[in-house]
């Protein structure tokens, strides 16, 4: 899929139970642009990412992908949330093969996905034997198992060591350089240069 997809939000709001987490959130990401989400716990960063992924409804406003030829927005997204979504009984390679099949689209060679975060030597290991950091790297490796233009990453650096953080920054930067879009929620600094920043509970995107 060509990396010519943009992402726009127009006046969106999120209601969880009786609580309005945010409202009137708008942004316009062109191909090759990233959005960094910040804000205190409970401000709605995770909820916003889940709304884009199609996992939570909008209380108001609209979300749209530009240049997508009527492909539903969730089908354009890679979503990596707080949970790693890996099967402990499967090997590392089998987990990635599952995600490549599930996500569909243009599949990359599995060796590329394994190499992205240095998991090649662990390909045949049962996932239940991995450390927390290795499981996180496996979750992130599915970004390379099938091509999707919009990356939605919720605190992606959790459990990663410094070397893996460098790989993560490089992966996001390369995705943006190739025309992809990334929305990343993070409490800690990343070296990636984001075109836009949005502080929920604070200022609008700029």
GROMACS .gro file of C-alpha atoms in nm:
model
  206
    1UNK     CA    1   0.000   0.000   0.000
    2UNK     CA    2   0.152   0.336  -0.099
    3UNK     CA    3   0.238   0.563   0.190
    4UNK     CA    4   0.010   0.845   0.077
    5UNK     CA    5  -0.244   0.832   0.359
    6UNK     CA    6  -0.321   1.119   0.594
    7UNK     CA    7  -0.526   1.127   0.915
    8UNK     CA    8  -0.763   1.401   1.029
    9UNK     CA    9  -0.973   1.457   1.341
   10UNK     CA   10  -1.239   1.724   1.353
   11UNK     CA   11  -1.388   1.825   1.687
   12UNK     CA   12  -1.381   1.478   1.839
   13UNK     CA   13  -1.485   1.402   2.196
   14UNK     CA   14  -1.461   1.099   2.424
   15UNK     CA   15  -1.712   1.006   2.693
   16UNK     CA   16  -1.634   0.719   2.935
   17UNK     CA   17  -1.930   0.649   3.159
   18UNK     CA   18  -2.034   0.979   3.315
   19UNK     CA   19  -1.698   1.143   3.252
   20UNK     CA   20  -1.610   1.355   2.950
   21UNK     CA   21  -1.238   1.290   2.897
   22UNK     CA   22  -1.189   1.547   2.620
   23UNK     CA   23  -1.379   1.740   2.357
   24UNK     CA   24  -1.315   1.957   2.050
   25UNK     CA   25  -0.991   1.777   1.963
   26UNK     CA   26  -0.879   1.841   1.607
   27UNK     CA   27  -0.566   1.768   1.407
   28UNK     CA   28  -0.464   1.714   1.046
   29UNK     CA   29  -0.170   1.482   0.975
   30UNK     CA   30  -0.035   1.468   0.624
   31UNK     CA   31   0.164   1.170   0.491
   32UNK     CA   32   0.499   1.165   0.670
   33UNK     CA   33   0.378   1.350   0.980
   34UNK     CA   34   0.360   1.229   1.339
   35UNK     CA   35   0.155   1.338   1.640
   36UNK     CA   36   0.293   1.309   1.994
   37UNK     CA   37   0.025   1.277   2.262
   38UNK     CA   38   0.107   1.389   2.615
   39UNK     CA   39  -0.093   1.461   2.926
   40UNK     CA   40  -0.153   1.332   3.278
   41UNK     CA   41  -0.291   0.988   3.355
   42UNK     CA   42  -0.662   0.973   3.284
   43UNK     CA   43  -0.657   1.261   3.034
   44UNK     CA   44  -0.763   1.033   2.748
   45UNK     CA   45  -0.445   0.951   2.555
   46UNK     CA   46  -0.521   0.580   2.539
   47UNK     CA   47  -0.888   0.645   2.464
   48UNK     CA   48  -0.799   0.874   2.172
   49UNK     CA   49  -0.570   0.614   2.022
   50UNK     CA   50  -0.839   0.347   2.065
   51UNK     CA   51  -1.092   0.573   1.896
   52UNK     CA   52  -0.867   0.605   1.592
   53UNK     CA   53  -0.823   0.226   1.591
   54UNK     CA   54  -1.201   0.183   1.590
   55UNK     CA   55  -1.211   0.026   1.937
   56UNK     CA   56  -1.404   0.308   2.109
   57UNK     CA   57  -1.691   0.519   1.976
   58UNK     CA   58  -1.673   0.893   1.922
   59UNK     CA   59  -1.893   1.104   2.148
   60UNK     CA   60  -1.874   1.383   1.889
   61UNK     CA   61  -1.682   1.484   1.579
   62UNK     CA   62  -1.531   1.286   1.295
   63UNK     CA   63  -1.216   1.090   1.213
   64UNK     CA   64  -1.109   1.031   0.855
   65UNK     CA   65  -0.821   0.902   0.646
   66UNK     CA   66  -0.730   1.104   0.339
   67UNK     CA   67  -0.624   0.931   0.018
   68UNK     CA   68  -0.755   0.595   0.141
   69UNK     CA   69  -0.994   0.507  -0.146
   70UNK     CA   70  -1.280   0.422   0.092
   71UNK     CA   71  -1.077   0.176   0.303
   72UNK     CA   72  -1.214   0.186   0.661
   73UNK     CA   73  -0.979   0.374   0.893
   74UNK     CA   74  -0.914   0.079   1.133
   75UNK     CA   75  -0.791  -0.132   0.840
   76UNK     CA   76  -0.520   0.126   0.774
   77UNK     CA   77  -0.387   0.115   1.131
   78UNK     CA   78  -0.132  -0.078   1.330
   79UNK     CA   79  -0.232  -0.055   1.696
   80UNK     CA   80   0.010  -0.146   1.974
   81UNK     CA   81  -0.147  -0.078   2.312
   82UNK     CA   82  -0.052  -0.139   2.674
   83UNK     CA   83  -0.103  -0.514   2.636
   84UNK     CA   84   0.141  -0.694   2.410
   85UNK     CA   85  -0.124  -0.925   2.259
   86UNK     CA   86   0.107  -1.224   2.222
   87UNK     CA   87   0.022  -1.592   2.263
   88UNK     CA   88   0.248  -1.745   2.530
   89UNK     CA   89   0.207  -2.098   2.394
   90UNK     CA   90   0.328  -2.002   2.044
   91UNK     CA   91   0.682  -1.937   1.930
   92UNK     CA   92   0.805  -1.588   1.850
   93UNK     CA   93   0.791  -1.664   1.476
   94UNK     CA   94   0.443  -1.816   1.499
   95UNK     CA   95   0.314  -1.507   1.681
   96UNK     CA   96   0.440  -1.286   1.402
   97UNK     CA   97   0.303  -1.520   1.136
   98UNK     CA   98  -0.039  -1.499   1.303
   99UNK     CA   99  -0.032  -1.119   1.301
  100UNK     CA  100   0.086  -1.107   0.941
  101UNK     CA  101  -0.208  -1.327   0.841
  102UNK     CA  102  -0.458  -1.143   1.060
  103UNK     CA  103  -0.359  -0.795   0.945
  104UNK     CA  104  -0.355  -0.893   0.579
  105UNK     CA  105  -0.246  -0.644   0.317
  106UNK     CA  106   0.105  -0.642   0.181
  107UNK     CA  107   0.303  -0.888   0.392
  108UNK     CA  108   0.673  -0.839   0.452
  109UNK     CA  109   0.916  -1.131   0.484
  110UNK     CA  110   0.899  -1.266   0.838
  111UNK     CA  111   1.276  -1.237   0.866
  112UNK     CA  112   1.244  -0.859   0.836
  113UNK     CA  113   0.996  -0.844   1.123
  114UNK     CA  114   1.217  -1.065   1.340
  115UNK     CA  115   1.522  -0.853   1.263
  116UNK     CA  116   1.354  -0.519   1.338
  117UNK     CA  117   1.411  -0.553   1.713
  118UNK     CA  118   1.675  -0.824   1.711
  119UNK     CA  119   1.446  -1.122   1.770
  120UNK     CA  120   1.590  -1.343   1.496
  121UNK     CA  121   1.786  -1.567   1.739
  122UNK     CA  122   1.466  -1.616   1.943
  123UNK     CA  123   1.241  -1.708   1.650
  124UNK     CA  124   1.175  -2.063   1.774
  125UNK     CA  125   1.147  -1.974   2.144
  126UNK     CA  126   0.813  -2.018   2.318
  127UNK     CA  127   0.686  -1.667   2.389
  128UNK     CA  128   0.598  -1.754   2.748
  129UNK     CA  129   0.971  -1.785   2.821
  130UNK     CA  130   1.052  -1.431   2.710
  131UNK     CA  131   1.125  -1.139   2.941
  132UNK     CA  132   0.889  -0.840   2.960
  133UNK     CA  133   1.122  -0.641   2.735
  134UNK     CA  134   1.140  -0.919   2.477
  135UNK     CA  135   0.760  -0.951   2.472
  136UNK     CA  136   0.734  -0.578   2.413
  137UNK     CA  137   0.978  -0.602   2.124
  138UNK     CA  138   0.771  -0.887   1.980
  139UNK     CA  139   0.458  -0.671   2.000
  140UNK     CA  140   0.636  -0.390   1.818
  141UNK     CA  141   0.780  -0.627   1.558
  142UNK     CA  142   0.435  -0.683   1.411
  143UNK     CA  143   0.463  -0.331   1.271
  144UNK     CA  144   0.695  -0.494   1.019
  145UNK     CA  145   0.495  -0.816   0.964
  146UNK     CA  146   0.237  -0.642   0.743
  147UNK     CA  147   0.242  -0.295   0.595
  148UNK     CA  148  -0.006  -0.043   0.725
  149UNK     CA  149   0.032   0.334   0.681
  150UNK     CA  150  -0.090   0.455   1.022
  151UNK     CA  151   0.091   0.353   1.340
  152UNK     CA  152  -0.092   0.396   1.672
  153UNK     CA  153   0.150   0.340   1.958
  154UNK     CA  154   0.046   0.371   2.324
  155UNK     CA  155   0.351   0.405   2.551
  156UNK     CA  156   0.554   0.186   2.313
  157UNK     CA  157   0.877   0.223   2.511
  158UNK     CA  158   0.749   0.043   2.824
  159UNK     CA  159   0.994  -0.232   2.936
  160UNK     CA  160   1.249  -0.148   2.664
  161UNK     CA  161   1.619  -0.103   2.737
  162UNK     CA  162   1.819   0.183   2.590
  163UNK     CA  163   1.935  -0.012   2.285
  164UNK     CA  164   1.576  -0.108   2.206
  165UNK     CA  165   1.460   0.250   2.257
  166UNK     CA  166   1.710   0.355   1.992
  167UNK     CA  167   1.564   0.094   1.755
  168UNK     CA  168   1.213   0.218   1.832
  169UNK     CA  169   1.304   0.579   1.758
  170UNK     CA  170   1.469   0.469   1.435
  171UNK     CA  171   1.165   0.264   1.333
  172UNK     CA  172   0.920   0.552   1.389
  173UNK     CA  173   1.148   0.801   1.213
  174UNK     CA  174   1.192   0.567   0.915
  175UNK     CA  175   0.816   0.511   0.893
  176UNK     CA  176   0.757   0.887   0.883
  177UNK     CA  177   1.037   0.938   0.630
  178UNK     CA  178   0.864   0.688   0.401
  179UNK     CA  179   0.539   0.883   0.413
  180UNK     CA  180   0.370   0.698   0.699
  181UNK     CA  181   0.170   0.855   0.981
  182UNK     CA  182   0.229   0.789   1.352
  183UNK     CA  183   0.027   0.881   1.660
  184UNK     CA  184   0.231   0.809   1.973
  185UNK     CA  185   0.132   0.851   2.337
  186UNK     CA  186   0.434   0.886   2.563
  187UNK     CA  187   0.519   1.001   2.915
  188UNK     CA  188   0.892   0.989   2.846
  189UNK     CA  189   1.090   1.172   2.577
  190UNK     CA  190   1.154   1.018   2.236
  191UNK     CA  191   1.415   1.143   1.992
  192UNK     CA  192   1.173   1.116   1.702
  193UNK     CA  193   1.082   1.455   1.555
  194UNK     CA  194   0.705   1.493   1.555
  195UNK     CA  195   0.540   1.750   1.331
  196UNK     CA  196   0.257   1.797   1.583
  197UNK     CA  197   0.212   1.770   1.958
  198UNK     CA  198  -0.111   1.747   2.153
  199UNK     CA  199  -0.140   1.774   2.528
  200UNK     CA  200  -0.475   1.637   2.640
  201UNK     CA  201  -0.609   1.837   2.928
  202UNK     CA  202  -0.395   2.119   2.790
  203UNK     CA  203  -0.336   2.292   2.459
  204UNK     CA  204  -0.469   2.203   2.115
  205UNK     CA  205  -0.249   2.030   1.859
  206UNK     CA  206   0.001   2.256   1.690
   0.00000   0.00000   0.00000
